[in-house]
Every structure is written in C-alpha cells, then in structure tokens.
N, CA, C and O of each residue as an XYZ file, in Angstrom:
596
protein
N      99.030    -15.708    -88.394
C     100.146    -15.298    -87.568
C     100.261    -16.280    -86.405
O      99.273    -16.530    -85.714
N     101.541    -16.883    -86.159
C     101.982    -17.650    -84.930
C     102.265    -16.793    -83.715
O     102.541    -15.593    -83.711
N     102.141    -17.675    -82.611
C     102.352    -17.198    -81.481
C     103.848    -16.542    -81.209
O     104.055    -15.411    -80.771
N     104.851    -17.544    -81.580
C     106.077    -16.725    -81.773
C     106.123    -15.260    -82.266
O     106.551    -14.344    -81.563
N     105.577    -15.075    -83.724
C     105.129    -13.427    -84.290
C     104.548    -12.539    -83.088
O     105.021    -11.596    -82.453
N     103.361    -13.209    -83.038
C     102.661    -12.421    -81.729
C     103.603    -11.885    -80.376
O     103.564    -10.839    -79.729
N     104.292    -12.871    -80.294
C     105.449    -12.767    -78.743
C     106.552    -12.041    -79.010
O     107.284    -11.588    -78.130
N     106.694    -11.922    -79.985
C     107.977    -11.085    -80.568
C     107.565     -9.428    -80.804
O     108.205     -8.378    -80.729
N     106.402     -9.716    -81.070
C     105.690     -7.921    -81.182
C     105.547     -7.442    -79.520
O     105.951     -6.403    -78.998
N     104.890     -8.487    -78.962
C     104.804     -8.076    -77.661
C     106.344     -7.377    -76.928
O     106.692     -6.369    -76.313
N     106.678     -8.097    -77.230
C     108.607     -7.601    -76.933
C     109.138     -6.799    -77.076
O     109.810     -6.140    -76.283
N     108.889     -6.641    -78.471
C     108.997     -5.052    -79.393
C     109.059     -3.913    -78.409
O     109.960     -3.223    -77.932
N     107.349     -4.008    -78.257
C     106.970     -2.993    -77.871
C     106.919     -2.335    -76.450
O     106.709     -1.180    -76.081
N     107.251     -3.765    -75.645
C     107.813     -3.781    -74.228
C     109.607     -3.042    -74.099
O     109.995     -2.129    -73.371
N     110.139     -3.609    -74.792
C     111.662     -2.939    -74.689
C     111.685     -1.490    -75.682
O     112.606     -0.685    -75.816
N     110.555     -1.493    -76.199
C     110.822      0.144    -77.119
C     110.067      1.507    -76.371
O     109.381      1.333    -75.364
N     110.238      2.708    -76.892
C     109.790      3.905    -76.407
C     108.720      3.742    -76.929
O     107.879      3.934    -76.051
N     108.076      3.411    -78.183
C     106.625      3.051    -78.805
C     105.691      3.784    -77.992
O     106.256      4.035    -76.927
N     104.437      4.274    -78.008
C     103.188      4.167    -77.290
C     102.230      3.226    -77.615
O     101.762      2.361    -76.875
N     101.983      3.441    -78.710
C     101.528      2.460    -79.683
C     101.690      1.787    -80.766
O     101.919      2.536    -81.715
N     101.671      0.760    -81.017
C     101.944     -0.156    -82.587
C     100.732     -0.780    -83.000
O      99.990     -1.352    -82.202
N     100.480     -0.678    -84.368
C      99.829     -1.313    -84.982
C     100.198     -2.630    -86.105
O     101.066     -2.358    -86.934
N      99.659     -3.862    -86.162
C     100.460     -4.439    -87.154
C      99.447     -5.269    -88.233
O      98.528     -5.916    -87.731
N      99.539     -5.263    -89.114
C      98.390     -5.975    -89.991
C      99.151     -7.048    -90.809
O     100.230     -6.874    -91.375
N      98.667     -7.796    -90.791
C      98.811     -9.343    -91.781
C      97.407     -9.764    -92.589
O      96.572    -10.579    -92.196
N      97.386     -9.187    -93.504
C      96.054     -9.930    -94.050
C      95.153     -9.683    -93.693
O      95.004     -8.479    -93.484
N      93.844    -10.695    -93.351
C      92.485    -10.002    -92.629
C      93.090    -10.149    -90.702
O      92.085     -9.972    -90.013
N      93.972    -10.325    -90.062
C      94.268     -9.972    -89.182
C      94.825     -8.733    -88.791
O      95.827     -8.554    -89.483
N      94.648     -7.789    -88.003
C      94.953     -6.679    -87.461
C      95.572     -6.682    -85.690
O      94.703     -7.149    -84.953
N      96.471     -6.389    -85.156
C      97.030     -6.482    -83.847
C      97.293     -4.982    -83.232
O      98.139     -4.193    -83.656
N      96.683     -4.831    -82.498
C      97.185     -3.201    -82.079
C      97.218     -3.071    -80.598
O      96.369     -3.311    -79.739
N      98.600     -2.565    -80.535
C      99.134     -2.849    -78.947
C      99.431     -1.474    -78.276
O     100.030     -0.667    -78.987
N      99.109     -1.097    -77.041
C      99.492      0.380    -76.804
C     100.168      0.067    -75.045
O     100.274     -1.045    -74.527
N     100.430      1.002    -74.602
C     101.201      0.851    -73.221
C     100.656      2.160    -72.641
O     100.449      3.292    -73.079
N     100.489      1.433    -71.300
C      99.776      2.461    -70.226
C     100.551      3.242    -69.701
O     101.706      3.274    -70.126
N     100.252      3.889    -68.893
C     101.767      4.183    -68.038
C     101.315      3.743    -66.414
O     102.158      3.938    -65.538
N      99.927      3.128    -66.019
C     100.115      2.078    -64.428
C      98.230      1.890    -64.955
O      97.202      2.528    -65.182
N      98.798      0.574    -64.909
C      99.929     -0.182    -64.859
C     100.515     -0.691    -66.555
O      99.737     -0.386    -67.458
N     101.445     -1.217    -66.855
C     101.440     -1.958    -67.979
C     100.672     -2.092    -68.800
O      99.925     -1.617    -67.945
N      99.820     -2.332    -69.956
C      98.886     -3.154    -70.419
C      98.723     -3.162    -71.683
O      98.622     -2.037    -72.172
N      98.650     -4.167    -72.512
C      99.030     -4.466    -73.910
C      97.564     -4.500    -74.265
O      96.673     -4.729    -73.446
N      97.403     -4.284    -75.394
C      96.021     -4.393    -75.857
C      96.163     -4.618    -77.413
O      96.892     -4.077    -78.245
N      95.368     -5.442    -77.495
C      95.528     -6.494    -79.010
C      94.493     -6.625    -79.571
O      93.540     -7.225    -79.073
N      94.487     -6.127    -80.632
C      93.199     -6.446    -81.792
C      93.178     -7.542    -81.952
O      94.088     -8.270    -81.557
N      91.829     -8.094    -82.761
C      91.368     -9.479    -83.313
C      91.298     -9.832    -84.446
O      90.764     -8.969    -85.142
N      91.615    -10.787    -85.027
C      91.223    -10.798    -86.903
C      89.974    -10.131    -87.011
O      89.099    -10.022    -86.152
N      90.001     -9.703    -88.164
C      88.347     -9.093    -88.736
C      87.945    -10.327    -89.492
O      88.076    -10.439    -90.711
N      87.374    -11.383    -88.580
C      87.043    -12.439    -88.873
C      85.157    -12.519    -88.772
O      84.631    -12.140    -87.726
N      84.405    -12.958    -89.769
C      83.141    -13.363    -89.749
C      82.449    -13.895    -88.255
O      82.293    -15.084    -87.974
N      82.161    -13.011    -87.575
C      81.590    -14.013    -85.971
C      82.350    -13.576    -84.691
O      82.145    -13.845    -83.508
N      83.550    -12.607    -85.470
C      84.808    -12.464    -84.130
C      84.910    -11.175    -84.663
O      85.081    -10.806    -85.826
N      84.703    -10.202    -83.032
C      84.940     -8.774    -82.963
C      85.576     -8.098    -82.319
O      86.698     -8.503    -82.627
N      85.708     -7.411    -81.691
C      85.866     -6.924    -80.467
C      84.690     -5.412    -80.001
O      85.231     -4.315    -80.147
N      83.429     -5.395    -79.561
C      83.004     -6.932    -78.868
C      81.992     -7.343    -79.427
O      81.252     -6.590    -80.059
N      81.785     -8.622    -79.289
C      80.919     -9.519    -80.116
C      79.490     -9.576    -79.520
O      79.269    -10.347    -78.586
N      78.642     -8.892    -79.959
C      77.493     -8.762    -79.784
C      76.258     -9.722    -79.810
O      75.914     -9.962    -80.967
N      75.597    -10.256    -78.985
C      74.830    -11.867    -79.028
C      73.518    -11.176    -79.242
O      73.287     -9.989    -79.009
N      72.673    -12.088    -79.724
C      71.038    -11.449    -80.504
C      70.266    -10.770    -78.988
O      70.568    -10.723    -77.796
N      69.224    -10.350    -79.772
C      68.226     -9.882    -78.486
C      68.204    -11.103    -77.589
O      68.747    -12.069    -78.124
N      67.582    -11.399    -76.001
C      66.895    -12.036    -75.509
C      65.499    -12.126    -76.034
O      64.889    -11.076    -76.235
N      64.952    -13.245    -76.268
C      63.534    -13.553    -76.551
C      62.449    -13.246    -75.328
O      62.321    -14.003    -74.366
N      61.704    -12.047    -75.506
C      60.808    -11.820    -75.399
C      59.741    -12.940    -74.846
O      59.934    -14.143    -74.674
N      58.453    -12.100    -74.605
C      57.177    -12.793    -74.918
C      56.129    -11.798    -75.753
O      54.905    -11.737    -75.633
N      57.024    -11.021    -76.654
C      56.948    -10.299    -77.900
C      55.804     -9.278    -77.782
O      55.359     -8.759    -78.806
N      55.226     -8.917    -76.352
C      54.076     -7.949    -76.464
C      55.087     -6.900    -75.447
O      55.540     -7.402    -74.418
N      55.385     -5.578    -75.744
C      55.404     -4.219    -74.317
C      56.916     -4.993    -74.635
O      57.076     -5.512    -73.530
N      58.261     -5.446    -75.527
C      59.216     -5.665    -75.138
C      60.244     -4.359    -76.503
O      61.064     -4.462    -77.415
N      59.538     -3.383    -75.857
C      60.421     -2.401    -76.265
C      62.081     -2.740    -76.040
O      62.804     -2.877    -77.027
N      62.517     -2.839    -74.913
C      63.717     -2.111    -74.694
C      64.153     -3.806    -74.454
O      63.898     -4.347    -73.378
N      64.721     -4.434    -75.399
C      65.209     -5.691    -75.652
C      66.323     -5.909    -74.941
O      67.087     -4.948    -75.022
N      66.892     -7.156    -73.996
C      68.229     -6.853    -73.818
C      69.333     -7.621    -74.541
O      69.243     -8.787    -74.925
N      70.211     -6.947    -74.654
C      71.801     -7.725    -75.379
C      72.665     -8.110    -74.373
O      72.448     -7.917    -73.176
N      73.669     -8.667    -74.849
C      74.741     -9.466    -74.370
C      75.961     -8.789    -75.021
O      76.033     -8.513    -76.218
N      77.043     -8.518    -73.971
C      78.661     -8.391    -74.698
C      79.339     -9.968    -74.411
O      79.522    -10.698    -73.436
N      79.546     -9.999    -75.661
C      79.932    -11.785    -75.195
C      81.523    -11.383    -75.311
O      81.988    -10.331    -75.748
N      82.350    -12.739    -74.697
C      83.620    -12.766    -74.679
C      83.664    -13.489    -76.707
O      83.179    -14.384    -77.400
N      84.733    -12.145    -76.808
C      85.312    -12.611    -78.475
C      85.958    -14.143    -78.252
O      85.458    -15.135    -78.782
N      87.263    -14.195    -77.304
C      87.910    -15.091    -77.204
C      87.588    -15.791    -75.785
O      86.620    -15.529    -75.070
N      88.679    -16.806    -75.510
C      88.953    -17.400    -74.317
C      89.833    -17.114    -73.726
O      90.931    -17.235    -74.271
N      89.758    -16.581    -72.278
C      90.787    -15.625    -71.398
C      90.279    -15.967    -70.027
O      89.691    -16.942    -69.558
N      90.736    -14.758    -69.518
C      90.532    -14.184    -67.837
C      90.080    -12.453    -67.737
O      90.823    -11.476    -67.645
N      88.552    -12.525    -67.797
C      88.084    -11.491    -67.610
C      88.706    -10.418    -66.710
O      88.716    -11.000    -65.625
N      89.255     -9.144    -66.494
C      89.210     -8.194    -65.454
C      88.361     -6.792    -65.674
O      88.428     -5.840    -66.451
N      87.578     -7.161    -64.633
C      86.780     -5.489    -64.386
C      87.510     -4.452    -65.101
O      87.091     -3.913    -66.125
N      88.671     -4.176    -64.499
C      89.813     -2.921    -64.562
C      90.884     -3.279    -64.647
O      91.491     -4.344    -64.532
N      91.150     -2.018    -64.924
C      92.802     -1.856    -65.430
C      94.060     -2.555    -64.897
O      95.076     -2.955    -65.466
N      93.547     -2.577    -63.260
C      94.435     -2.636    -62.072
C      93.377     -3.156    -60.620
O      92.202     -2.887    -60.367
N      94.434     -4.022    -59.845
C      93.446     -4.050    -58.636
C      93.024     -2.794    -58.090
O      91.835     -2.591    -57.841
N      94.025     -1.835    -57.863
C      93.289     -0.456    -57.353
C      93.102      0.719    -57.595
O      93.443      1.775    -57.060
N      92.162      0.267    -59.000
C      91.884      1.359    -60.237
C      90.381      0.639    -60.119
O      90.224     -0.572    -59.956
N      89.351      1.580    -60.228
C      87.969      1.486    -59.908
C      87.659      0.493    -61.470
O      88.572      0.360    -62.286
N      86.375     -0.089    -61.686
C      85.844     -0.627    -62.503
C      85.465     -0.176    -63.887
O      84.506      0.596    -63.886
N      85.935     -0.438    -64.983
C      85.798      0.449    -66.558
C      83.953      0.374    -66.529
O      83.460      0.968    -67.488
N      83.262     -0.063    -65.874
C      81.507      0.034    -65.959
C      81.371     -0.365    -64.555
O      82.292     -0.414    -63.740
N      80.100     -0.654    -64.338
C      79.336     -0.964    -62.942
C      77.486     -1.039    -63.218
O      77.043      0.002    -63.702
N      77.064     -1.488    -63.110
C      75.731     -2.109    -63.608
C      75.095     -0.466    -62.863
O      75.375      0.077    -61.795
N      74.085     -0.028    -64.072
C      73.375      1.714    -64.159
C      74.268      2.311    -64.987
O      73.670      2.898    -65.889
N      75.475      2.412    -65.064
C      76.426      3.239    -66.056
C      75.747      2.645    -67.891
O      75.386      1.624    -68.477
N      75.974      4.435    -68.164
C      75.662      4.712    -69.453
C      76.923      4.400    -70.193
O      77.909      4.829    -69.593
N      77.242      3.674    -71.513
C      78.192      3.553    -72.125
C      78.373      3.939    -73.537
O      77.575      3.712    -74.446
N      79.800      4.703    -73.647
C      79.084      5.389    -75.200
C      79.971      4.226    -76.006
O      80.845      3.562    -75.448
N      79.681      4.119    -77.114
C      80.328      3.687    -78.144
C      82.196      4.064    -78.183
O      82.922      5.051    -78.065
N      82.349      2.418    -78.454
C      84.015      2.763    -78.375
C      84.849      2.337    -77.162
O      86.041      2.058    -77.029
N      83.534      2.396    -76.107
C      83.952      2.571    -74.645
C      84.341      1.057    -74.090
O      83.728     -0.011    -74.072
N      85.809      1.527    -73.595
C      86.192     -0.028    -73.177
C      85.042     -0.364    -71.538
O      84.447      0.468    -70.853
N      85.105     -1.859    -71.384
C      84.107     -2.011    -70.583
C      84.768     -3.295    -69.464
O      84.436     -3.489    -68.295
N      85.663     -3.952    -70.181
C      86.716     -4.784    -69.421
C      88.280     -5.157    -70.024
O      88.836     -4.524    -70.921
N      88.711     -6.059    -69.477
C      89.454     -6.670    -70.418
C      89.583     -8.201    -70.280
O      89.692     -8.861    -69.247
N      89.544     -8.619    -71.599
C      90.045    -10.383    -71.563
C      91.774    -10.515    -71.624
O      92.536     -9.996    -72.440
N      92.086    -11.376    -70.488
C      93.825    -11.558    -71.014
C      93.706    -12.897    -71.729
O      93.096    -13.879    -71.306
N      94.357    -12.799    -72.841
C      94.822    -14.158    -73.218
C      96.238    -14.303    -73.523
O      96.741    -13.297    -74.022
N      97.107    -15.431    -73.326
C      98.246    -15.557    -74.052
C      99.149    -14.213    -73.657
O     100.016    -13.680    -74.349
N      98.612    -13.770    -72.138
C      99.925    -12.645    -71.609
C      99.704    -11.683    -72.391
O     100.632    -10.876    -72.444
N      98.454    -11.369    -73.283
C      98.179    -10.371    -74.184
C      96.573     -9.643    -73.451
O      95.889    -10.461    -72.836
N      96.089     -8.340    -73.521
C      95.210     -7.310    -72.214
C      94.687     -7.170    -73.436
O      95.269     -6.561    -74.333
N      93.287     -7.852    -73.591
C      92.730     -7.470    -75.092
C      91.903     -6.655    -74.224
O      91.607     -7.078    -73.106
N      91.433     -5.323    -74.708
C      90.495     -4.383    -73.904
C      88.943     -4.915    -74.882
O      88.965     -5.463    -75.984
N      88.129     -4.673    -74.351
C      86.831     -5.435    -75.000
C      86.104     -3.770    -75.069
O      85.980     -3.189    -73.990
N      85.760     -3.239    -76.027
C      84.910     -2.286    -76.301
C      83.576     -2.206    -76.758
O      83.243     -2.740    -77.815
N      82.681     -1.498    -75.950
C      81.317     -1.432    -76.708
C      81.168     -0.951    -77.975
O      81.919     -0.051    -78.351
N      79.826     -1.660    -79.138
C      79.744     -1.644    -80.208
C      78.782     -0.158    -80.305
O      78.874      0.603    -81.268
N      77.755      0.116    -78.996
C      76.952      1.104    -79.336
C      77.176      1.887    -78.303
O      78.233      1.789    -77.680
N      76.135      2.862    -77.931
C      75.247      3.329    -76.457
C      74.985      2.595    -76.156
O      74.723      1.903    -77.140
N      74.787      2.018    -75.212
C      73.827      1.299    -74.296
C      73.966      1.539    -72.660
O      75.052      1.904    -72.208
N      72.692      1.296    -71.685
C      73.138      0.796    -70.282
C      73.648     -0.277    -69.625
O      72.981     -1.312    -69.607
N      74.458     -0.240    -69.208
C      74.743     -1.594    -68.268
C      73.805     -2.519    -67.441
O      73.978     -2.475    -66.223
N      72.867     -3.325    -67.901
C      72.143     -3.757    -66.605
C      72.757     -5.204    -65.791
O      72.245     -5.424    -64.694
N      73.366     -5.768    -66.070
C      74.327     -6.368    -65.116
C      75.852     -7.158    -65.661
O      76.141     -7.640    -66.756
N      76.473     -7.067    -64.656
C      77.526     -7.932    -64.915
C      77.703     -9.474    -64.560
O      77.839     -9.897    -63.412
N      77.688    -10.080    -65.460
C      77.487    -11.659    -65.415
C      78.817    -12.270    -65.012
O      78.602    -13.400    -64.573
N      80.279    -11.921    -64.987
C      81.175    -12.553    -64.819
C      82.117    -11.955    -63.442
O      82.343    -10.746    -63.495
N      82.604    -12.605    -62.384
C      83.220    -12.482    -61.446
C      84.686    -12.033    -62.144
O      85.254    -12.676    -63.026
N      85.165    -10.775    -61.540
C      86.344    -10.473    -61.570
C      87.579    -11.574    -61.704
O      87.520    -12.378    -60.774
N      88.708    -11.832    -62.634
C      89.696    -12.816    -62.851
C      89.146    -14.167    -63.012
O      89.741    -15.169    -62.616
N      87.434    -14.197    -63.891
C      87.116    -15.622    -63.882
C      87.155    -16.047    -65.360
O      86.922    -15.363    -66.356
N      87.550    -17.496    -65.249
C      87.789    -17.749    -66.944
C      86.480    -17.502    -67.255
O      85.488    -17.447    -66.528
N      86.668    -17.304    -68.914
C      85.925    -17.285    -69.800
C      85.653    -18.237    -71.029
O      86.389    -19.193    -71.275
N      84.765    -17.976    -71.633
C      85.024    -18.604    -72.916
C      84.598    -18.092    -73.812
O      83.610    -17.420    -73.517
N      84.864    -18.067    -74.845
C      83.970    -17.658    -76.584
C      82.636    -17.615    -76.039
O      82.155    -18.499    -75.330
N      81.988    -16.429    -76.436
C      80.829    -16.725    -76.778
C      79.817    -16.449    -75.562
O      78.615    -16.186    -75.527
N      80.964    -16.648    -74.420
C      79.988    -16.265    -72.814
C      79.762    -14.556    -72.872
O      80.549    -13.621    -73.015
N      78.316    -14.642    -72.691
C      77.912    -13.498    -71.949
C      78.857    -12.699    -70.937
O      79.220    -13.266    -69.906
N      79.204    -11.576    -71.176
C      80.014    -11.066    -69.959
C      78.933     -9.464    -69.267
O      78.631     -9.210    -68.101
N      78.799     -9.146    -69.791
C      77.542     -7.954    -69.753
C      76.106     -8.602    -70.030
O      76.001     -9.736    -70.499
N      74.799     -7.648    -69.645
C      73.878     -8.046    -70.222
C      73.812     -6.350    -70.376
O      74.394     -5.537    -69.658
N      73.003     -6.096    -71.432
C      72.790     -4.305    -71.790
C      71.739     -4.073    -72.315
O      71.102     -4.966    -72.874
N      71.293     -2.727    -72.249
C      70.206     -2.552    -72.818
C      70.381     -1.414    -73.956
O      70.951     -0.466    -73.416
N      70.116     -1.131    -75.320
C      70.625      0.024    -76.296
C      69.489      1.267    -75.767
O      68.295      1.386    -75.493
N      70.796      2.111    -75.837
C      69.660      3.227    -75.492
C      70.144      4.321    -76.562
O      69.545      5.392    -76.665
C-alpha cells in the first residue's frame, strides 16, 4: 500500500461519522479510530516477520546466576516521534512502577501524520522510560525497559 492509499483513508475517516475503520490489503492490516480530545488516528502495522506493534527486544544479558526477573525492552516498531500521551494535558499512558496489562497502550509513535498507539505484548512493570517526550525515534530503539510479571 502507497502513501497516497494510506492518506486517502486517513481522510476518509477524518471527514466521515466513522469511529472506527479497519482496512486490510494482504499481509498488511491498517486500523484507524477517532478520539473525541483530542483527535487521534491510530494505525496498524503489516503482520510482517520482525514488525509488531509492540516489538519486543530479547532479555538483557545477565551474569546468569539470581537473574530471575530478566529485563525487556518495548522497542519502537517504526520511525516516528514518540508521545507519552494522548495530549499535552492528558496525564501519561504509563510512568515508571505502573503495572501494565496486556493490550495496554503505553505511548504513541506518530509517523507520516498517522498516531500509531504502541501496545503492550504481556503483563509486565514499567521500570523505566528511556525516551524524552516528542523525541525522534527509530526502529528498533528501546522506548521502555520492563520487567514480566
């Protein structure tokens, strides 16, 4: 799917009553919903080999004795502009100690004028946040570090 396709759904669903749309092409999937404050589009990812939403990075390596409680990484799927939240003055979707259940959105990446919401894969705790509010990103960066509980 081209960006034009993509920009034209976005449109869609901006000038329609819609709440939500879903659209599938193949192994790509796009699913867009609208807030009511502020705005915010939210877009699935291909169900591509390596690309999720969110993409989960291996344990940290140990020194393999007493390393029960391993920690993970929520990495950025794509390349964007991280935001904490929803809105500047709408509190933070996590905060480093918060328990997170599965499903649970935790930021969002914008790319391409598109609010991809980034959701956790399990339970886990938050033990810190690695990325400054509105800072680029890239594939693959750490944006969380977590622990599964």
């Amino acid at each position: 799917m081209d960006l034009e396709k993509i920009a034209g759904l976005v449109k869609i669903i901006e000038d329609s009553s819609l709440k939500e749309f879903t659209y599938k092409e193949g192994e790509m999937k796009i699913t867009m919903s609208k807030r009511e404050h502020p705005p915010v589009v939210a877009a699935g990812l291909p169900a591509m080999p390596g690309v999720g939403l969110p993409h989960m990075a291996a344990p940290v390596p140990g020194d393999g004795e007493g390393d029960e409680d391993e920690s993970l990484f929520i990495t950025s799927p794509i390349v964007g502009t991280f935001y904490s939240a929803a809105a500047p003055d709408v509190p933070a979707f996590v905060r480093v100690g918060d328990r997170v259940k599965e499903g649970q959105t935790v930021c969002i990446l914008e790319a391409m004028k598109l609010m991809n919401e980034i959701q956790c894969e399990y339970d886990c705790e938050i033990e810190a946040v690695l990325v400054s509010n509105e800072q680029k990103v890239e594939y693959g960066q750490p944006l969380f570090r977590v622990k599964k509980i």
